[in-house]
XYZ file of C-alpha atoms in Angstrom:
750
model
C 148.849 102.943 55.056
C 149.780 102.576 51.290
C 149.565 103.948 48.139
C 149.894 102.687 44.257
C 152.226 103.630 42.291
C 152.856 103.400 39.373
C 154.188 100.041 39.180
C 154.386 98.608 43.496
C 152.002 99.966 46.210
C 154.047 102.084 48.689
C 153.627 101.962 51.722
C 152.965 105.017 53.490
C 153.643 106.853 56.340
C 156.357 106.039 59.435
C 159.305 103.592 58.789
C 162.760 102.307 59.734
C 165.287 103.093 57.177
C 168.866 100.980 58.692
C 170.621 102.382 55.976
C 171.385 105.698 58.295
C 170.734 103.673 61.631
C 167.355 103.226 64.215
C 167.265 106.967 65.082
C 168.342 108.640 62.043
C 166.973 106.055 59.496
C 163.500 106.840 60.536
C 161.593 108.282 57.403
C 157.855 109.914 56.536
C 156.583 108.993 53.677
C 154.002 110.769 51.762
C 152.633 112.145 47.752
C 154.471 114.225 46.070
C 151.501 117.013 46.764
C 151.892 116.080 50.735
C 155.207 116.124 50.348
C 155.062 119.953 48.630
C 152.378 121.624 51.619
C 154.988 119.592 54.451
C 158.544 121.649 52.741
C 156.585 124.598 52.640
C 155.488 124.810 55.673
C 158.392 123.312 57.468
C 159.916 126.569 55.671
C 157.485 129.231 57.071
C 158.252 127.642 61.143
C 162.141 127.340 60.719
C 161.432 131.454 59.422
C 159.276 131.702 62.340
C 160.828 130.087 64.503
C 164.700 132.035 63.897
C 162.312 134.996 64.900
C 161.989 134.204 68.013
C 165.628 132.950 68.165
C 165.815 136.334 67.797
C 164.097 138.037 70.201
C 165.822 135.653 73.018
C 169.129 136.768 71.956
C 167.267 140.317 71.496
C 166.660 139.513 75.365
C 169.409 138.501 76.805
C 172.259 141.038 74.397
C 169.875 144.301 75.813
C 170.703 141.924 79.644
C 174.220 142.262 79.055
C 174.748 145.094 78.037
C 172.286 147.249 80.485
C 173.819 149.948 82.770
C 173.703 148.390 86.274
C 173.797 151.575 88.342
C 171.727 153.816 86.042
C 174.051 156.814 85.217
C 173.589 158.746 82.098
C 175.459 156.195 78.619
C 176.173 157.472 75.084
C 173.727 157.966 71.768
C 175.015 154.927 70.600
C 174.343 152.233 74.240
C 171.360 154.146 74.133
C 170.032 153.195 70.137
C 171.754 149.995 70.529
C 168.564 149.165 73.514
C 166.689 150.411 71.157
C 168.531 147.751 68.374
C 167.858 145.056 70.250
C 164.658 145.999 72.214
C 162.181 146.457 69.099
C 163.327 144.744 65.965
C 161.431 141.879 65.062
C 163.934 140.103 62.966
C 167.971 139.512 62.422
C 167.156 141.123 59.176
C 165.744 144.576 60.260
C 167.804 144.652 63.657
C 171.670 144.405 60.951
C 169.666 146.864 59.026
C 169.479 149.827 61.627
C 172.296 148.752 63.372
C 173.552 149.859 59.653
C 171.816 152.748 60.481
C 173.071 153.903 63.291
C 177.055 153.575 62.453
C 176.098 155.145 59.639
C 174.376 157.829 61.035
C 178.238 158.262 63.550
C 179.998 157.636 61.144
C 181.779 161.051 61.261
C 181.636 162.504 65.283
C 184.641 161.422 66.492
C 185.628 158.816 69.405
C 182.208 158.242 68.878
C 181.971 154.001 71.194
C 181.407 152.179 67.873
C 182.586 148.960 68.846
C 179.172 147.587 70.670
C 177.438 147.980 67.990
C 179.980 146.341 65.923
C 179.575 143.412 68.116
C 176.431 143.112 67.783
C 176.363 144.068 63.797
C 178.467 140.660 63.612
C 176.016 138.571 65.617
C 172.856 140.019 63.775
C 174.411 138.712 61.091
C 175.269 135.749 62.087
C 171.711 135.132 62.914
C 170.160 136.473 59.804
C 172.076 134.328 58.222
C 171.242 131.325 60.045
C 167.558 131.973 59.803
C 167.793 132.241 56.368
C 169.820 129.143 55.512
C 168.299 126.896 57.521
C 164.983 127.935 55.709
C 166.727 127.610 52.101
C 167.627 124.512 53.860
C 164.682 122.628 55.588
C 163.058 121.372 52.078
C 166.239 119.319 52.324
C 165.096 117.318 54.476
C 163.524 114.890 52.410
C 166.767 115.350 50.162
C 168.335 113.853 53.262
C 166.859 110.253 53.047
C 166.581 110.032 49.011
C 163.512 108.892 46.961
C 163.751 105.098 48.499
C 160.362 103.891 49.651
C 158.603 100.780 50.814
C 157.480 97.656 48.850
C 154.245 97.540 49.962
C 152.478 94.205 48.022
C 149.467 92.232 47.709
C 151.246 89.040 46.640
C 154.566 87.336 47.855
C 156.445 85.314 47.452
C 159.083 83.920 44.342
C 158.409 82.489 41.138
C 159.942 79.023 41.270
C 160.191 76.111 38.099
C 158.105 73.643 37.540
C 156.731 70.612 34.586
C 154.012 68.794 36.044
C 151.559 70.977 34.370
C 153.345 71.623 30.673
C 150.765 72.789 29.309
C 150.999 75.663 32.559
C 154.930 75.849 32.290
C 155.128 76.580 28.145
C 151.510 79.226 28.552
C 152.591 80.806 31.535
C 155.447 80.417 33.603
C 158.272 80.379 29.663
C 156.574 84.661 29.380
C 156.505 85.201 32.344
C 160.085 84.779 33.170
C 160.854 85.604 29.080
C 159.207 88.826 29.274
C 161.624 88.832 33.285
C 164.574 87.858 30.708
C 163.326 90.561 28.116
C 163.483 93.300 30.616
C 166.251 92.050 33.043
C 168.626 92.346 29.063
C 167.010 96.102 28.030
C 167.648 97.505 31.542
C 171.255 96.227 31.543
C 171.327 97.547 28.204
C 170.504 100.946 29.346
C 172.372 101.659 32.982
C 175.306 98.661 32.981
C 178.221 99.743 31.468
C 180.101 102.527 30.176
C 177.768 103.431 26.772
C 174.176 104.054 28.871
C 172.632 106.039 27.413
C 169.554 105.765 30.273
C 166.387 106.417 27.762
C 164.163 103.434 30.098
C 165.077 105.472 32.783
C 166.656 103.700 35.469
C 166.091 104.511 38.495
C 164.159 101.734 40.337
C 165.774 100.093 41.815
C 168.626 101.304 45.463
C 171.283 100.713 43.246
C 171.399 101.847 38.878
C 173.859 98.583 38.415
C 175.190 96.338 40.391
C 179.289 97.054 40.737
C 181.207 94.271 38.450
C 185.116 93.402 38.729
C 186.288 92.582 34.955
C 189.326 90.989 34.061
C 189.488 90.799 29.928
C 193.141 88.613 30.693
C 192.222 86.180 32.810
C 193.364 82.672 32.466
C 191.880 79.193 30.825
C 189.187 78.509 33.922
C 189.627 74.551 32.672
C 191.950 72.072 30.844
C 194.524 74.507 28.713
C 194.383 71.861 26.487
C 190.437 73.270 25.825
C 191.523 76.708 25.705
C 192.057 78.290 22.543
C 194.054 80.548 24.259
C 196.218 80.776 28.123
C 195.611 83.915 28.275
C 193.310 87.087 27.634
C 190.247 85.473 28.353
C 187.630 86.880 30.982
C 186.595 86.568 34.152
C 184.508 88.781 35.700
C 182.510 89.017 39.769
C 180.527 91.012 42.420
C 182.621 91.139 44.893
C 180.860 90.694 48.043
C 177.821 92.956 47.981
C 175.633 93.557 50.775
C 172.042 92.720 50.871
C 170.706 95.404 52.487
C 173.142 98.426 50.516
C 173.135 96.556 46.870
C 169.216 94.672 46.463
C 167.460 96.836 48.867
C 166.549 94.214 50.947
C 165.962 95.787 53.789
C 167.165 94.735 57.404
C 169.031 95.317 61.014
C 173.424 94.373 60.359
C 172.741 90.997 61.789
C 170.395 90.691 59.572
C 171.827 90.640 56.206
C 173.925 89.244 54.056
C 176.254 88.834 51.913
C 176.754 87.492 48.132
C 179.235 87.082 46.072
C 179.080 85.954 42.701
C 181.705 85.163 38.789
C 181.783 84.228 35.884
C 184.880 83.328 34.245
C 184.920 82.771 30.421
C 186.642 81.444 27.323
C 186.470 80.602 23.630
C 187.360 76.168 23.614
C 189.074 74.387 20.049
C 187.002 72.205 18.676
C 190.030 69.926 17.001
C 189.760 67.141 18.227
C 187.034 68.136 19.997
C 184.607 67.602 17.266
C 182.832 64.984 14.595
C 181.380 64.491 11.383
C 178.237 62.833 10.542
C 175.434 63.114 6.891
C 172.100 62.872 8.376
C 169.098 62.537 6.635
C 166.285 64.593 8.438
C 162.230 63.842 7.133
C 163.197 61.240 4.663
C 165.246 63.675 3.078
C 168.557 64.192 1.495
C 170.929 63.900 3.628
C 172.666 67.027 5.633
C 176.778 67.249 6.618
C 176.411 67.741 10.616
C 178.269 68.149 12.698
C 178.752 67.679 17.004
C 180.935 68.602 19.428
C 181.859 66.153 22.400
C 182.915 67.854 25.366
C 180.720 65.582 27.902
C 177.369 63.728 26.685
C 173.740 65.548 26.156
C 171.053 63.617 28.092
C 168.867 63.161 24.586
C 164.529 63.991 24.591
C 164.331 60.463 25.181
C 164.932 57.982 28.838
C 166.857 55.076 27.054
C 169.165 57.350 25.570
C 172.517 59.049 26.249
C 174.809 59.981 22.522
C 178.298 60.822 23.369
C 178.243 64.798 22.099
C 177.639 67.570 23.977
C 175.375 69.791 20.800
C 175.021 69.214 16.754
C 174.750 71.593 14.252
C 173.969 71.494 10.835
C 177.213 72.111 7.969
C 175.942 73.298 4.967
C 174.342 76.476 5.730
C 176.781 78.419 3.311
C 174.749 77.156 -0.067
C 171.975 78.509 1.360
C 172.692 82.043 1.738
C 169.864 84.905 0.458
C 170.504 88.113 0.697
C 166.755 88.979 0.682
C 165.936 86.195 3.255
C 164.641 88.110 5.711
C 165.163 86.098 9.204
C 169.366 85.669 8.735
C 170.837 86.350 11.936
C 172.900 84.027 15.353
C 171.932 80.858 16.775
C 172.450 81.035 20.016
C 172.729 77.259 21.750
C 173.159 76.853 25.346
C 173.606 73.477 27.454
C 174.483 73.212 31.334
C 175.510 71.157 33.945
C 174.964 72.495 37.634
C 177.296 71.588 40.328
C 175.805 69.635 43.678
C 177.268 68.152 46.091
C 180.232 65.993 44.573
C 178.881 65.642 41.056
C 177.917 67.343 37.994
C 174.512 67.034 36.839
C 172.475 68.560 34.116
C 170.594 71.632 34.220
C 167.587 71.413 36.010
C 164.210 70.852 34.855
C 163.745 68.383 31.765
C 160.623 66.768 30.891
C 157.599 63.718 31.873
C 158.384 61.669 28.896
C 156.201 58.156 30.444
C 156.582 58.791 33.930
C 160.309 59.483 33.559
C 161.970 62.206 34.407
C 164.817 63.420 31.260
C 166.921 66.302 31.673
C 168.162 68.760 28.754
C 171.707 68.064 29.837
C 174.635 67.089 30.101
C 177.339 65.240 32.108
C 180.828 67.451 31.151
C 184.477 65.971 30.286
C 186.621 66.362 33.153
C 188.684 68.868 31.167
C 185.787 71.079 32.073
C 186.328 70.600 36.355
C 189.990 70.196 36.226
C 190.264 74.012 37.199
C 186.935 74.753 39.234
C 185.461 71.605 40.900
C 182.686 73.181 42.859
C 181.396 74.730 40.110
C 178.339 75.113 37.665
C 179.334 74.785 33.179
C 177.626 76.082 31.038
C 178.997 76.260 26.894
C 177.353 78.544 25.199
C 177.171 77.308 20.444
C 177.183 80.856 18.388
C 176.074 79.860 14.890
C 175.670 82.135 11.823
C 173.381 79.963 10.336
C 173.650 82.150 5.461
C 174.969 85.178 7.677
C 177.744 86.731 5.808
C 180.339 88.960 7.495
C 181.573 92.939 6.297
C 184.839 92.516 7.720
C 186.882 89.451 8.439
C 186.596 89.075 11.777
C 189.577 87.324 14.263
C 187.388 87.168 17.258
C 187.688 83.897 19.073
C 184.175 82.848 19.685
C 183.190 85.222 16.080
C 186.264 84.471 14.133
C 185.186 84.758 9.964
C 187.821 84.364 7.738
C 186.944 82.158 5.016
C 186.265 84.490 1.266
C 182.631 83.833 0.790
C 181.283 86.294 -2.124
C 182.127 89.530 -3.685
C 178.312 92.031 -2.901
C 178.139 95.295 -4.334
C 175.030 97.682 -4.909
C 173.712 97.619 -8.090
C 172.046 101.235 -6.855
C 174.939 102.887 -5.790
C 178.391 103.370 -7.626
C 180.173 101.455 -5.012
C 183.198 99.008 -4.975
C 183.072 95.648 -4.660
C 182.757 93.688 -0.509
C 183.865 90.826 -0.275
C 182.438 89.271 2.740
C 183.052 86.628 4.765
C 181.584 83.080 6.536
C 181.926 82.112 9.859
C 184.597 79.706 10.089
C 183.083 76.873 12.912
C 179.414 76.146 11.913
C 179.002 76.574 15.862
C 181.408 78.427 17.475
C 181.282 77.102 21.820
C 181.897 78.973 23.924
C 182.587 77.147 27.730
C 181.629 79.722 31.119
C 182.091 78.687 35.086
C 179.398 80.862 37.596
C 180.496 80.588 41.020
C 178.656 81.794 44.658
C 179.597 82.522 47.872
C 176.767 83.514 50.553
C 178.429 85.291 53.752
C 176.462 86.262 56.600
C 178.367 89.793 58.669
C 176.754 88.459 62.300
C 179.382 86.048 62.231
C 183.390 86.658 61.507
C 185.812 83.992 60.338
C 188.568 82.865 61.778
C 190.827 85.940 61.182
C 187.311 87.802 63.800
C 187.292 90.781 61.603
C 186.120 89.284 58.684
C 182.598 88.176 57.621
C 181.968 83.992 57.585
C 182.202 82.912 54.771
C 181.467 80.466 52.359
C 184.130 79.183 49.693
C 183.128 79.701 46.309
C 180.414 76.934 44.975
C 178.470 76.339 42.357
C 174.686 77.186 42.887
C 172.966 73.924 43.996
C 176.122 73.509 47.029
C 174.995 76.437 48.620
C 173.172 74.444 50.985
C 176.379 71.808 52.069
C 178.247 74.840 52.936
C 176.039 76.788 55.200
C 175.639 75.739 58.221
C 178.698 76.831 59.734
C 177.298 80.396 58.320
C 173.135 79.360 60.152
C 173.263 77.885 63.436
C 170.346 75.170 64.308
C 167.926 75.243 66.686
C 169.348 73.584 69.188
C 172.409 76.646 68.942
C 172.087 78.836 72.376
C 173.255 81.799 69.267
C 170.087 80.618 66.981
C 168.069 83.486 65.749
C 164.783 82.732 63.654
C 164.801 86.112 61.537
C 168.331 85.230 60.139
C 167.264 82.189 59.268
C 164.584 82.224 57.379
C 166.063 85.620 56.175
C 168.946 83.312 54.884
C 166.345 80.619 53.139
C 164.729 83.338 52.189
C 167.538 84.904 49.954
C 168.370 81.603 49.074
C 165.213 81.068 47.120
C 165.280 84.187 44.861
C 168.734 83.480 43.494
C 168.213 79.882 42.750
C 165.425 80.848 40.719
C 165.994 80.791 37.150
C 167.294 84.348 36.570
C 171.113 84.102 37.898
C 172.357 80.922 35.236
C 173.566 82.136 32.237
C 172.085 78.882 30.888
C 168.758 79.647 31.629
C 169.553 83.503 30.272
C 170.599 82.056 26.417
C 167.463 79.572 26.385
C 164.803 82.179 26.819
C 166.834 85.286 25.345
C 168.666 83.380 22.833
C 169.939 85.198 20.221
C 168.818 88.817 21.081
C 171.444 88.507 23.634
C 174.527 90.002 21.302
C 175.454 92.565 20.323
C 176.233 92.550 17.871
C 172.922 92.376 16.508
C 172.907 95.617 16.294
C 175.033 95.655 13.291
C 173.396 93.278 10.016
C 171.876 95.397 8.505
C 170.297 93.624 4.819
C 171.214 89.823 5.937
C 175.558 90.736 6.638
C 177.022 91.071 10.188
C 178.731 94.356 10.294
C 182.704 94.566 10.817
C 183.506 93.473 14.235
C 186.013 94.349 17.340
C 188.571 91.410 17.880
C 186.851 91.679 21.746
C 183.462 91.574 20.787
C 183.122 87.833 22.513
C 183.771 89.703 25.832
C 182.069 92.293 25.465
C 178.746 89.810 24.800
C 180.013 88.217 27.700
C 179.840 91.361 30.306
C 175.893 92.192 28.776
C 174.527 88.837 29.721
C 176.581 89.502 33.377
C 175.150 92.644 33.102
C 171.208 91.447 32.252
C 171.794 88.341 34.762
C 173.266 91.284 38.316
C 169.644 93.298 36.593
C 167.636 89.589 36.170
C 168.155 89.307 40.625
C 167.650 92.848 41.307
C 163.832 92.290 39.122
C 163.071 89.475 41.300
C 163.367 90.598 44.405
C 161.478 93.281 43.461
C 158.976 91.699 41.557
C 159.093 89.097 44.662
C 157.833 91.959 46.957
C 154.981 91.964 44.631
C 153.829 89.185 43.073
C 152.547 90.922 39.190
C 148.903 89.787 38.403
C 149.313 87.425 35.876
C 147.017 84.940 35.140
C 147.430 81.160 35.811
C 150.517 82.696 37.591
C 149.487 81.619 41.053
C 150.351 78.175 40.676
C 154.607 78.836 39.933
C 154.724 80.785 43.070
C 155.568 79.793 47.115
C 154.597 82.178 49.706
C 156.937 83.292 52.551
C 156.964 80.121 55.071
C 156.947 81.804 58.320
C 155.843 85.665 59.444
C 159.718 86.710 59.307
C 159.598 85.943 56.179
C 156.785 87.611 55.579
C 157.807 90.358 57.056
C 160.100 90.873 54.563
C 158.350 91.022 51.530
C 157.388 94.434 53.538
C 160.459 96.051 53.691
C 162.419 95.935 49.531
C 163.253 98.624 48.955
C 162.322 100.675 45.896
C 163.397 104.867 44.414
C 160.276 106.674 43.170
C 159.680 109.885 41.958
C 155.913 109.948 43.108
C 157.444 109.380 46.234
C 158.756 111.471 48.842
C 160.082 110.472 52.041
C 161.212 113.019 54.559
C 164.070 112.390 57.915
C 161.565 111.899 60.332
C 164.414 112.501 62.774
C 164.310 115.487 60.976
C 161.054 116.245 61.307
C 160.608 116.211 64.584
C 164.080 117.045 66.452
C 163.127 121.207 64.467
C 159.445 120.687 65.608
C 160.854 120.101 68.825
C 163.348 122.375 68.754
C 161.165 124.770 67.263
C 158.999 125.112 69.942
C 160.947 125.173 72.790
C 162.644 128.676 71.454
C 159.025 129.638 70.958
C 157.758 128.603 74.389
C 161.379 130.424 75.684
C 161.053 133.708 73.681
C 157.065 134.429 74.717
C 157.077 133.440 78.537
C 161.278 134.957 79.149
C 159.634 138.693 79.143
C 157.251 137.024 81.865
C 159.309 134.882 83.723
C 162.475 137.670 83.932
C 158.609 139.930 84.681
C 158.620 137.862 87.507
C 162.156 137.132 89.003
C 162.000 140.851 88.936
C 158.861 141.029 91.231
C 160.212 138.664 93.474
C 163.864 140.754 93.643
C 165.888 137.867 92.331
C 166.459 139.268 88.884
C 168.213 143.245 88.043
C 165.504 146.373 88.166
C 167.098 148.358 86.070
C 167.379 146.555 83.302
C 164.052 145.179 83.614
C 163.112 148.315 83.296
C 165.385 150.276 80.636
C 163.573 146.628 78.237
C 160.630 147.295 79.403
C 160.651 151.781 78.923
C 162.090 150.851 75.617
C 160.248 149.326 73.642
C 157.341 151.648 71.188
C 154.532 151.578 73.505
C 156.753 152.444 76.702
C 159.637 155.624 74.428
C 156.189 156.936 73.646
C 154.602 157.306 76.337
C 157.605 158.971 78.023
C 157.795 161.497 75.132
C 154.835 162.679 75.604
C 154.506 162.368 79.231
C 158.018 164.309 79.221
C 156.445 167.314 78.388
C 153.673 167.308 80.443
C 150.775 165.193 78.094
C 148.428 162.910 79.756
C 148.409 161.244 82.718
C 149.837 158.241 81.858
C 149.815 154.568 83.520
C 150.841 151.214 83.444
C 154.661 152.729 83.150
C 155.853 148.952 83.644
C 153.449 146.620 81.226
C 153.732 146.010 77.823
C 150.833 149.109 76.543
C 150.105 151.941 78.944
C 147.399 153.534 78.641
C 146.698 157.786 79.216
C 142.867 159.028 81.609
C 139.670 158.598 79.066
C 139.568 161.845 76.879
C 143.031 163.214 77.295
C 144.888 164.701 74.707
C 148.321 163.916 73.918
C 150.859 166.542 72.070
C 150.889 166.623 68.379
C 154.378 168.154 66.345
C 156.462 171.964 65.946
C 157.609 171.485 62.632
C 160.389 174.607 62.032
C 162.533 174.815 59.415
C 165.779 176.275 60.198
C 167.908 177.085 58.124
C 166.597 174.450 55.600
C 166.565 171.670 58.420
C 163.974 170.961 60.338
C 163.623 169.753 63.969
C 160.360 169.097 65.554
C 159.472 169.693 68.680
C 156.972 168.955 70.594
C 154.137 170.710 71.803
C 150.719 171.429 72.560
C 148.746 169.153 75.100
C 146.434 169.449 77.275
C 148.270 171.993 78.925
C 148.232 174.727 75.946
C 147.189 177.486 76.799
C 146.332 180.398 74.180
C 146.374 183.111 75.380
C 146.204 187.091 73.989
C 147.889 189.396 75.679
C 148.334 193.082 74.699
C 146.569 191.984 70.678
C 148.888 189.173 70.663
C 148.225 185.302 70.579
C 150.461 183.558 73.243
C 150.522 179.758 73.232
C 152.324 178.135 76.226
C 154.040 175.112 75.798
C 155.390 173.200 78.719
C 158.246 172.136 77.655
C 161.346 172.694 79.820
C 164.537 173.557 77.862
C 167.320 174.418 79.708
C 169.512 177.460 80.199
C 173.468 177.616 80.107
C 172.962 173.626 79.418
C 172.464 172.883 82.879
C 170.710 169.859 83.488
C 169.689 170.225 86.825
C 166.048 171.914 87.637
C 167.412 175.228 88.314
C 167.549 177.584 85.833
C 164.959 175.161 83.287
C 162.963 178.180 81.661
C 159.735 177.021 78.776
C 159.398 178.480 76.045
C 155.598 180.718 74.755
C 155.072 180.866 71.109
C 153.546 182.799 69.765
C 150.719 182.122 67.308
C 149.860 184.022 63.746
C 145.654 184.258 62.677
C 147.049 181.517 60.430
C 148.290 179.279 63.419
C 151.601 178.847 62.564
C 154.186 180.211 65.415
C 156.233 183.635 64.600
C 157.963 184.487 66.880
C 158.962 181.647 70.218
C 160.359 183.834 74.004
C 161.384 181.629 77.160
C 160.459 182.289 80.690
C 160.857 181.017 84.219
C 158.206 178.767 85.584
C 156.934 181.801 87.969
C 157.058 183.427 84.356
C 154.630 187.137 86.273
C 153.657 187.168 82.015
C 153.094 183.402 82.427
C 150.988 183.802 86.049
C 149.015 186.921 83.958
C 147.966 184.918 81.022
C 146.090 182.237 82.659
C 144.461 184.153 84.835
C 142.985 186.549 81.481
C 142.199 182.968 79.908
């Protein structure tokens, strides 16, 4: 079952979240409205189970402390038994026990040990029931807000230029939008100054972790770097395809991966040349060329010996009112492919021949990392001055330009500065690494990994990780899982060159401090902040690529760039991409089952306990006194005993839940007597009450027996006679022996 979310359809039902294992990971995902109903029902159910568990506790406690001999016991014992028999909830039991203890507080020598112990246990039951009801809602928070995408279109976007019109009108705008989204997400959700205004609650990890070394060595030949220290290296470490990307899979089918980026500003002296060039027959302009490798030009027979060229006279075109003063950011790259470096992938078909658009780097760029992808970023400030001298090695601007002042305000004049280099180069090295946790390295503990290599080197070094079909350890699911992961990773979202190709100068953080076509002050490490943001953009684009692969957005014309799953195993991966969503609620299905089954057992036991005890009693296998005391201490049986004690009614069902009398039997009523400001309650009347008219006195014979002189035996008991006035009130009372003449005479007179 599936439901349409804000952006992606979500699977509704039971699934396994392998983050918590095959049992604890059983998860139920439902809509938020249904979740509210389920939470309320679970809370009610847990509270009801708590009540039934309390009844089991009461029965056990009552039976354990029940007197086996039937000998008379103190009042606290009997009141304890009454509480255990009649308290419906643990809370009411706690209150009743406290009241009993309070009532006996002034009695010396009172045996209250049993009451205190039971009160402690009852309090524990009450607190446990309350806490369990409150925490039942955490069944939803235990799995978190992770849900499964149930995409209707599955596949990854592959770059192809067979149809340049479709490439320009469909593919490029789509990838450009993806990079813009990734850059915005990195701006909001990565780093220390994240604002989170765009919402950072879609991916299973808000941001992928990485370490930053801002004092790294030169990644190239030492002669190429402006500094041998103070460079930057970023490293994700080994990330898990399940934990970090959200590709839900068993531990043995997961992939560990790693990405590094090592950058340094490059020197230009000795690697640039100047010349004049006329464009469209206009006056020749000075140009500067940078020589870090041969550039593959847009001509099949031309490979000029330079990497990049840029105009060298933007200084004379400065205009503070220019509407588009900004940076120009250009990137070119070469990718490691086995033992060779090839220009950036793609290119255009010109007269049937593929012309790559990249460069072949000079050996100095490969001296440290022979198997790596190399990108050079060229930064130009065009006609934009800097408000302050900038010592950042990439943004370097220390050449004085003009003095600016504002005519409308009484402000001091400000000297502005120009970028020292027409186009400042920044060299970067990218590497990747794959590991499989299913197989171990030589040490027997670490996962088996490839070396750090370039993106196209991966197929050459992964053979030891994934056994072939002839290998007894071959696992089709693992192979397809790895292929799926690799194909998504080599999409354009992974390379810094592609990021710059689509984002251009919008990838720069310095643009946020541009005002009136003038660059505001920049810190000396601005270039390192830019690299960190670019790295964050690449990581967020990878997160985005996996989510979109599970449910490719509906874009007209995009189908020709989609490569779908190549097998059932790959198709299954499309159904196992996790995201986070607040529109749905996920419950621990194991927790629901555990609570349901355990609660059902407690409920059944609580209702069957007494009938089973009665059955054992009838078979002579259960203590008779304990059972009879439990039965007689119930509310209805206590009522029977009270009336039966005054001879009111003829009762049956002394061991049933509810005893009954004969039809028409009248029971006793209460006689209230005030004595010294205290009110005493006595049972009087009943069907044996007799009104006696003796010598003008109206007497009522009550069948209550009163002990004479504390004698509790039947011998010496007296019957009470009440004198009733005309208004029905008791005016006097006296006692006679059961064989008293007045009693016999009165009965005869009536």
